[in-house]
Amino acid sequence: MKGIEEQIRATSSQLLAAGDVQLVIGYGAGSDNSKTMPVFIKRAEDVGKLVFNPLCVSNLANYLLHWNNFEGKIAIVVKGCDSRSIIRLLQDKQIEREKIVVLGVNCPGQLKSGQAEAKIPVEAVLSEATVDNGGIKLQTSGGLITFSLEEGLLEKCRQCESSRPVVSDYLFGEKGFEADKAALQFNDVAALEGAPLEEKSRYWDKYFERCLRCYACRNSCPACSCRECVFDMVEPDWVAKTVNLSDNTAFHMIRAFHVAGRCTDCGECERVCPAEIPLRILNRKIIKDIKELFGAPMPGSDLEALPALSFYAVNDPESQN
Amino acid sequence: MSIENEAQGNWQPNIIGFCCRWCTYAGADLAGVSRMNYPASVRIIRVPCSGRVNPQFIIRALQQGADAVFVSG
Amino acid sequence: MQRIGVFICWCGSNIGGVVDVPAVAREAAKFHGVVYSAEYKYMCSEPGQEMIVSAIKEHRLTGVVVASCSPALHEITFRKNIARAGLNPYMLEMANIREQCSWVHQHEPEKATKKAIDLVRRAVAKAGKLEPLFESTIPVTKKALIIGGGIAGIQAALDIADAGNEVVIIEREPTIGGKMVLLDKTFPTLDCSACISTPKMVSAAQHPNIKIYTYAEVEEVKGYIGNFSVVVKQKARSVNSKCTGCGTCWAKCPTKNIPNEFDLGMSMRKAIYIPFPQAVPNRPVIDRERCRQFVKGKCGVCKKFCPTDAIDYEQGDEFVTENVGAILVATGYDLIDWAKIYGEYGYGKYPDVITGLHFERMVNASGPTGGKIVRPSDGEQPKTVVFVKCVGSRDEAKAREYCSRACCMYTAKHAHQVLEKIPGSQVVIFYIDVRCAGKAYEEFYLKTLHEGAIYTRGRVSKIYPEGNRLIVKGADTLLGRPVEVVADMVVLATAMIPAEGSADVARTVGFTVDKDGFFQEAHPKLRPVETNTGGVFLAGACQGPKDIPDTVAQASGAAAKIIGLLSHSEIAGEPTIARVNEAMCSGCLACREICPYRAIEPKEIVERLPGKQVTRVVASVNSGLCQGCGACTVACRPGALNLKGFTNEQLLSEVDALCL
């Protein structure tokens, strides 16, 4: 992956030096060696801060919303999954295509945060990384650290629809991770769908009960582009601010509804949840239903395909019965 | 409905209906004009179109104790 | 803080006989915001209304709840009532404790009383969140556009123009007149169709308030009630306005033998032609697909002989914009293409099997045979004529389910004409039912019957030639036996279907069609000449099969509606429409795709940020187009769109109040 990293740095340097972009949003070294964090580069001489490795799990697209009053052009590093957010933001008219340069990466796959934290010593500096069928191998100053795909590969990578970005101006990396066809079948959702009602109720009650209502899921979500959020409003009081099972459940249902047809399954909400609520299951249930009911593609995979729930067509499958 | 009624098997669900003023609400009026009968635990909110019914209204009704919600238009 | 007054109606015993009204009034007095609660025998009566007016003044009420019958019945009454006391009429909320309470729970008075209290609580909760609403005013352009220049369009145009309004007629064909001018005599009075319709065509053409575009189509319609902008496509006629209609050009034109559409191909015309001698305007058109000048690039005979230099080979299609306040659609009908469907009648292979419209042209003194009834195959006079009714109508299996309504009468008329014009002739009519519902219709049918027409109840199963005659095989279902008639000519009464291209008209103008493709009226009984789109009206057979008297009556009805609309310089717009909170709107425009009325448009606003100004796009609602359905408000996640009169705040408080 050193090659990808070098290409990102070289291209960013060129773009900044030539004045083609005024800002590069990418990944940089994290607060400890098991993490990366977003970096915002405005000068060509700073491109050395950009990294790319299997620790680049987050989706940077959300930062485009933070910078949407920026007067210059912005280059942004996206993986296959993140690129769908770019399409979605374009469809929601939150960004302008001509102001964005997409640095796409054919993503080889990403490492589970928990595994990274457990196995990478704080002082071990990463020098090279590979992801292939043999597993995830990290060459560090503290020696070679390996993970089998089974233990190390992120769940969402295992279910990855396209590791190749659906939109990009520059494309780095030879070939991305190819998920097993069977893993694309929403088996995680189907398993819960098949459970008895009481069990499903217990399952969600257990998680929703412990929600802190910190709204990290919302804040990290690239689909949450409202200027004012219903969860912050006092009038109308869409949902009470109190933290209890009833209001927490209402909060999570409304959050899921608000991203329905627009959620690209980037998994940020679940990644940032301090209470470890399996929010992707909720999002993926809706993605699966929309797919089955409307035959709609994964949101963000096609710039021309409007979200299934945001237009009306006379030949809508729902209006046929 | 009280717990005793429920124990006696007389429980009737509290139902909130969101009815389009042009069709279902008018239909409910017609049910009245025709002196049809239905349980008194059904209560109707008039909306200008079933398209006006935000799912958040339904969540709210269920949260506030409605046993069922129907949307008709 | 609202000061709400609650007024509970007994409606005699209708409510008071089931619901404990005084108990409801006592409970209502306790609700949040209620400063006055009263009951009365009949709230809608004069003393009842007076009671509300004086309570508003005495208790300085800011909102009123009336618990009585359905708002469908008396909402307007009570709005006017509170307006008399100086309140905004929209500061009223009704609780429906009759239709949706006392009348449906009359055997459970206790539960009904409890429910009435709940319903009043809901109304009070909403009343607490009501805000004054104001009707917007929409200017009205005092001009109407009529699509279709048949008898419906002409009649309506004359009525509207006579009332002092401007009218524009758009006709697709080179002449106005529609189907009626094709007909010979009209039932039941047997007056000549052309004699009564051509004077109307001339009146329309000469009327100072009427402008006619022939050989033209509607290209685009934008706008809304009172304010439509219509782009008219004037197809290239190749003859300019210098034409005096002298007829030299079509006399000299060397391209002959083109089947004349007006005579359904039974006569021939030239490449430059007028469809028939009384055409309005009396100005020819060049058939560019057949004209030698256009096909071969040389000829120019008409141009050479034209005394006024009116021929213009270079003329192109022109687009004209007309701004109008109302649109009347009167695009009429076509006849079903029976030859594609009815193999048993020969798929159109036998020349002596014709339609009723062919018969009309033939029996018409100005038609291709000069009024003689002859067999198309050999020009001989037929002795035995068979009529087959319901070809394509009332035939669920092969064609259309509906009755075409005019065929029973015109077939009776045709039978009468055969018997009258051909001495010793025989007429056999196959029918399913004889439907003659109309003034003097049954009498006409009986007269034909007495003249000797043989009515045979049953369908025709096969028509085939034998020698130079036709064998018609059918069944007499009354006698229960097969029938075979040797005929010289067969006339089919074919079904009326929506005119070709009418689906495009509906799409362009923006209204709905029914399952058969006819234009959908707003209400089958109470709003028969209106569409669901404000300012768009219907007349004639485009709305459903009908005969001339019904068409003309409907056209005058639609004209009256349009005159009513155009009599106002401004109309009141519904105040219950969507509004946008621009500060909250992120400009995603999900609402625009959702809106069934295309009422949402993007709008640029300038916003101040620290140190700079930014321009961004937000949604804006066109108050003329918005119909107040509220679908956009649900598509909008933060609720930047809200529906006046049914706001998010109001609906949530209603839910809370009802679930208590």
Coordinates of N, CA and C in Angstrom, one line a residue, chain C residues 290-410:
Chain C
R290 N -47.1 14.9 -50.5 CA -47.5 14.5 -51.9 C -47.2 15.6 -52.9
C291 N -47.1 16.8 -52.5 CA -46.9 17.9 -53.5 C -45.6 17.7 -54.2
R292 N -45.6 17.8 -55.6 CA -44.5 17.6 -56.4 C -43.3 18.6 -56.1
Q293 N -43.7 19.8 -55.8 CA -42.7 20.8 -55.5 C -41.8 20.3 -54.3
F294 N -42.5 19.7 -53.3 CA -41.7 19.2 -52.2 C -41.1 17.8 -52.4
V295 N -41.8 17.0 -53.1 CA -41.3 15.6 -53.3 C -40.2 15.6 -54.4
K296 N -40.5 16.3 -55.5 CA -39.5 16.2 -56.6 C -38.7 17.5 -56.7
G297 N -39.1 18.5 -56.0 CA -38.4 19.8 -56.1 C -38.7 20.7 -57.3
K298 N -39.6 20.2 -58.1 CA -40.1 21.1 -59.2 C -41.5 20.9 -59.5
C299 N -42.2 22.0 -59.8 CA -43.6 22.1 -60.2 C -44.0 23.5 -60.2
G300 N -44.3 24.0 -59.0 CA -44.6 25.5 -58.8 C -45.8 26.0 -59.5
V301 N -46.7 25.0 -59.9 CA -47.9 25.5 -60.7 C -48.8 26.4 -59.8
C302 N -49.0 26.0 -58.6 CA -49.9 26.8 -57.8 C -49.4 28.2 -57.6
K303 N -48.1 28.3 -57.3 CA -47.4 29.6 -57.1 C -47.6 30.5 -58.4
K304 N -47.4 29.8 -59.5 CA -47.5 30.5 -60.7 C -48.9 31.1 -61.0
F305 N -49.9 30.3 -60.7 CA -51.3 30.8 -61.0 C -51.9 31.6 -59.9
C306 N -51.3 31.6 -58.7 CA -51.9 32.3 -57.5 C -52.0 33.8 -57.8
P307 N -53.2 34.4 -57.9 CA -53.2 35.8 -58.2 C -52.8 36.7 -57.1
T308 N -52.6 36.2 -55.9 CA -52.3 37.1 -54.8 C -50.9 36.8 -54.2
D309 N -50.1 36.0 -54.8 CA -48.8 35.6 -54.3 C -48.9 35.0 -52.9
A310 N -49.8 34.1 -52.7 CA -50.0 33.6 -51.3 C -49.3 32.3 -51.0
I311 N -48.7 31.7 -52.1 CA -48.1 30.4 -51.9 C -46.7 30.7 -51.4
D312 N -46.3 30.0 -50.3 CA -45.0 30.2 -49.7 C -44.4 28.8 -49.4
Y313 N -43.5 28.3 -50.3 CA -42.9 27.0 -50.1 C -41.9 27.0 -49.0
E314 N -41.4 28.1 -48.6 CA -40.4 28.2 -47.6 C -40.9 28.3 -46.2
Q315 N -42.2 28.5 -46.1 CA -42.8 28.7 -44.7 C -42.5 27.5 -43.8
G316 N -42.1 27.8 -42.6 CA -41.7 26.8 -41.6 C -42.8 26.8 -40.5
D317 N -42.6 25.8 -39.5 CA -43.5 25.8 -38.4 C -43.3 27.0 -37.5
E318 N -44.3 27.6 -37.0 CA -44.1 28.8 -36.1 C -44.6 28.5 -34.7
F319 N -44.0 29.1 -33.7 CA -44.4 28.9 -32.4 C -44.9 30.2 -31.8
V320 N -46.1 30.2 -31.3 CA -46.8 31.4 -30.8 C -47.1 31.2 -29.3
T321 N -46.9 32.1 -28.4 CA -47.3 31.9 -27.0 C -48.6 32.7 -26.8
E322 N -49.5 32.0 -26.2 CA -50.8 32.6 -25.8 C -50.9 32.6 -24.3
N323 N -51.2 33.7 -23.6 CA -51.4 33.7 -22.2 C -52.9 33.7 -21.9
V324 N -53.4 32.7 -21.2 CA -54.8 32.6 -21.0 C -55.1 32.2 -19.5
G325 N -56.3 32.5 -19.1 CA -56.7 32.2 -17.7 C -57.4 30.8 -17.5
A326 N -57.9 30.3 -18.6 CA -58.6 29.0 -18.5 C -58.3 28.2 -19.8
I327 N -58.4 26.9 -19.7 CA -58.2 26.0 -20.8 C -59.4 25.0 -20.9
L328 N -60.0 25.0 -22.1 CA -61.1 24.0 -22.3 C -60.5 22.9 -23.3
V329 N -60.6 21.7 -22.9 CA -60.2 20.6 -23.8 C -61.4 20.0 -24.4
A330 N -61.4 20.0 -25.7 CA -62.6 19.4 -26.5 C -62.1 18.7 -27.7
T331 N -61.3 17.7 -27.4 CA -60.6 17.0 -28.5 C -61.4 15.9 -29.2
G332 N -62.6 15.6 -28.7 CA -63.5 14.7 -29.4 C -63.1 13.3 -29.4
Y333 N -63.5 12.6 -30.5 CA -63.3 11.1 -30.5 C -62.8 10.7 -31.9
D334 N -62.4 9.5 -32.0 CA -62.2 8.8 -33.2 C -63.0 7.5 -33.2
L335 N -63.1 6.8 -34.3 CA -63.8 5.5 -34.3 C -62.7 4.4 -34.2
I336 N -63.1 3.4 -33.5 CA -62.2 2.3 -33.3 C -61.8 1.7 -34.7
D337 N -60.5 1.3 -34.8 CA -60.1 0.7 -36.0 C -60.6 -0.8 -36.0
W338 N -61.8 -1.0 -36.4 CA -62.5 -2.3 -36.4 C -61.7 -3.3 -37.2
A339 N -61.2 -2.9 -38.3 CA -60.6 -3.8 -39.3 C -59.4 -4.6 -38.7
K340 N -58.8 -4.0 -37.6 CA -57.7 -4.7 -37.0 C -58.2 -5.7 -36.0
I341 N -59.4 -5.6 -35.6 CA -59.9 -6.4 -34.5 C -60.9 -7.5 -34.9
Y342 N -61.7 -7.2 -35.9 CA -62.8 -8.1 -36.2 C -62.5 -8.9 -37.5
G343 N -61.8 -10.0 -37.3 CA -61.5 -10.9 -38.4 C -62.8 -11.5 -39.0
E344 N -63.7 -11.8 -38.1 CA -65.0 -12.4 -38.6 C -65.8 -11.5 -39.5
Y345 N -65.5 -10.2 -39.5 CA -66.2 -9.3 -40.4 C -65.3 -8.9 -41.6
G346 N -64.2 -9.7 -41.7 CA -63.3 -9.6 -42.9 C -62.1 -8.7 -42.9
Y347 N -61.8 -8.2 -41.6 CA -60.6 -7.3 -41.5 C -60.6 -6.2 -42.5
G348 N -61.7 -5.7 -42.9 CA -61.7 -4.6 -43.9 C -61.5 -5.0 -45.3
K349 N -61.4 -6.3 -45.6 CA -61.1 -6.8 -46.9 C -62.3 -6.6 -47.9
Y350 N -63.5 -6.7 -47.4 CA -64.7 -6.6 -48.3 C -65.1 -5.1 -48.4
P351 N -65.1 -4.6 -49.6 CA -65.4 -3.2 -49.8 C -66.8 -2.8 -49.4
D352 N -67.7 -3.7 -49.4 CA -69.1 -3.4 -49.1 C -69.4 -3.5 -47.6
V353 N -68.4 -3.7 -46.8 CA -68.6 -3.6 -45.4 C -68.0 -2.3 -45.0
I354 N -68.9 -1.4 -44.6 CA -68.4 0.0 -44.3 C -68.8 0.4 -42.9
T355 N -68.3 1.6 -42.4 CA -68.7 2.1 -41.1 C -69.9 3.1 -41.2
G356 N -70.4 3.4 -40.1 CA -71.5 4.4 -40.1 C -71.1 5.7 -40.6
L357 N -69.8 6.1 -40.3 CA -69.3 7.4 -40.8 C -69.2 7.4 -42.3
H358 N -68.8 6.2 -42.9 CA -68.7 6.1 -44.4 C -70.2 6.4 -44.9
F359 N -71.1 5.7 -44.2 CA -72.5 5.8 -44.7 C -73.0 7.3 -44.6
E360 N -72.5 8.0 -43.6 CA -72.9 9.4 -43.4 C -72.4 10.2 -44.6
R361 N -71.2 10.0 -45.0 CA -70.6 10.7 -46.1 C -71.3 10.4 -47.4
M362 N -71.7 9.1 -47.5 CA -72.3 8.6 -48.8 C -73.7 9.2 -48.9
V363 N -74.4 9.3 -47.8 CA -75.8 9.7 -47.9 C -76.0 11.2 -47.9
N364 N -74.8 11.9 -47.7 CA -74.8 13.3 -47.7 C -74.8 13.9 -49.1
A365 N -75.7 14.8 -49.3 CA -75.8 15.4 -50.7 C -74.5 16.0 -51.2
S366 N -73.7 16.5 -50.3 CA -72.4 17.1 -50.7 C -71.3 16.1 -50.6
G367 N -71.6 14.8 -50.4 CA -70.6 13.8 -50.2 C -70.1 13.2 -51.6
P368 N -69.3 12.2 -51.5 CA -68.6 11.7 -52.7 C -69.6 11.1 -53.7
T369 N -70.8 10.7 -53.3 CA -71.7 10.1 -54.2 C -72.9 11.0 -54.5
G370 N -72.8 12.2 -54.0 CA -73.9 13.2 -54.2 C -75.1 12.7 -53.5
G371 N -75.0 12.0 -52.4 CA -76.1 11.6 -51.6 C -76.8 10.3 -52.0
K372 N -76.2 9.6 -53.0 CA -76.7 8.3 -53.4 C -76.1 7.2 -52.6
I373 N -77.0 6.3 -52.1 CA -76.5 5.1 -51.4 C -76.1 4.0 -52.4
V374 N -74.8 3.8 -52.5 CA -74.3 2.8 -53.5 C -73.3 1.9 -52.8
R375 N -73.1 0.7 -53.5 CA -72.1 -0.2 -53.0 C -70.7 0.3 -53.4
P376 N -69.8 0.4 -52.5 CA -68.4 0.9 -52.9 C -67.8 0.0 -54.0
S377 N -68.2 -1.3 -54.0 CA -67.5 -2.2 -54.9 C -67.9 -2.0 -56.4
D378 N -69.2 -1.8 -56.6 CA -69.6 -1.6 -58.0 C -70.5 -0.5 -58.3
G379 N -70.7 0.4 -57.3 CA -71.6 1.5 -57.5 C -73.0 1.2 -57.7
E380 N -73.4 0.0 -57.5 CA -74.8 -0.4 -57.6 C -75.6 0.0 -56.4
Q381 N -76.9 0.2 -56.5 CA -77.7 0.5 -55.4 C -78.0 -0.8 -54.6
P382 N -77.7 -0.8 -53.3 CA -78.0 -2.0 -52.5 C -79.5 -2.2 -52.3
K383 N -79.9 -3.4 -52.3 CA -81.4 -3.7 -52.0 C -81.5 -4.1 -50.5
T384 N -80.6 -4.9 -50.1 CA -80.6 -5.4 -48.7 C -79.4 -4.8 -48.0
V385 N -79.7 -4.0 -46.9 CA -78.6 -3.5 -46.1 C -78.7 -4.0 -44.7
V386 N -77.6 -4.5 -44.2 CA -77.5 -5.0 -42.8 C -76.7 -4.0 -42.0
F387 N -77.3 -3.7 -40.8 CA -76.5 -2.9 -39.9 C -76.1 -3.7 -38.7
V388 N -74.9 -3.6 -38.2 CA -74.4 -4.3 -37.1 C -74.0 -3.3 -36.0
K389 N -74.7 -3.4 -34.9 CA -74.4 -2.4 -33.8 C -73.4 -3.0 -32.8
C390 N -72.9 -2.1 -32.0 CA -71.9 -2.5 -30.9 C -70.7 -3.2 -31.5
V391 N -70.1 -2.6 -32.6 CA -68.8 -3.2 -33.1 C -67.7 -2.5 -32.4
G392 N -67.2 -3.2 -31.4 CA -66.1 -2.6 -30.6 C -66.6 -2.0 -29.3
S393 N -68.0 -1.7 -29.2 CA -68.5 -1.3 -27.9 C -69.2 -2.5 -27.2
R394 N -69.3 -2.4 -26.0 CA -69.9 -3.4 -25.2 C -69.4 -4.8 -25.5
D395 N -68.1 -4.8 -25.8 CA -67.4 -6.1 -26.2 C -66.1 -6.2 -25.3
E396 N -66.3 -6.7 -24.1 CA -65.3 -6.8 -23.1 C -64.1 -7.6 -23.6
A397 N -64.5 -8.7 -24.4 CA -63.5 -9.7 -24.8 C -62.6 -9.1 -25.9
K398 N -63.1 -8.4 -26.8 CA -62.2 -8.0 -27.9 C -61.9 -6.5 -28.0
A399 N -62.8 -5.7 -27.4 CA -62.5 -4.2 -27.6 C -62.9 -3.5 -26.3
R400 N -63.9 -2.7 -26.4 CA -64.2 -1.8 -25.3 C -65.5 -2.3 -24.5
E401 N -65.5 -2.0 -23.2 CA -66.5 -2.5 -22.4 C -67.7 -1.5 -22.4
Y402 N -67.5 -0.2 -22.7 CA -68.6 0.7 -22.5 C -69.5 0.8 -23.7
C403 N -70.6 1.5 -23.6 CA -71.6 1.7 -24.6 C -71.2 3.1 -25.3
S404 N -71.2 3.1 -26.6 CA -70.8 4.4 -27.3 C -71.9 5.4 -27.4
R405 N -73.1 5.0 -27.0 CA -74.2 5.9 -26.7 C -74.9 6.5 -27.9
A406 N -74.2 6.8 -29.0 CA -74.9 7.5 -30.2 C -75.3 6.5 -31.2
C407 N -74.8 5.2 -31.2 CA -74.9 4.3 -32.3 C -76.4 3.8 -32.5
C408 N -77.1 3.6 -31.4 CA -78.5 3.1 -31.6 C -79.3 4.1 -32.4
M409 N -79.1 5.4 -32.1 CA -79.9 6.4 -32.8 C -79.4 6.6 -34.2
Y410 N -78.1 6.7 -34.4 CA -77.7 6.9 -35.8 C -78.0 5.7 -36.7

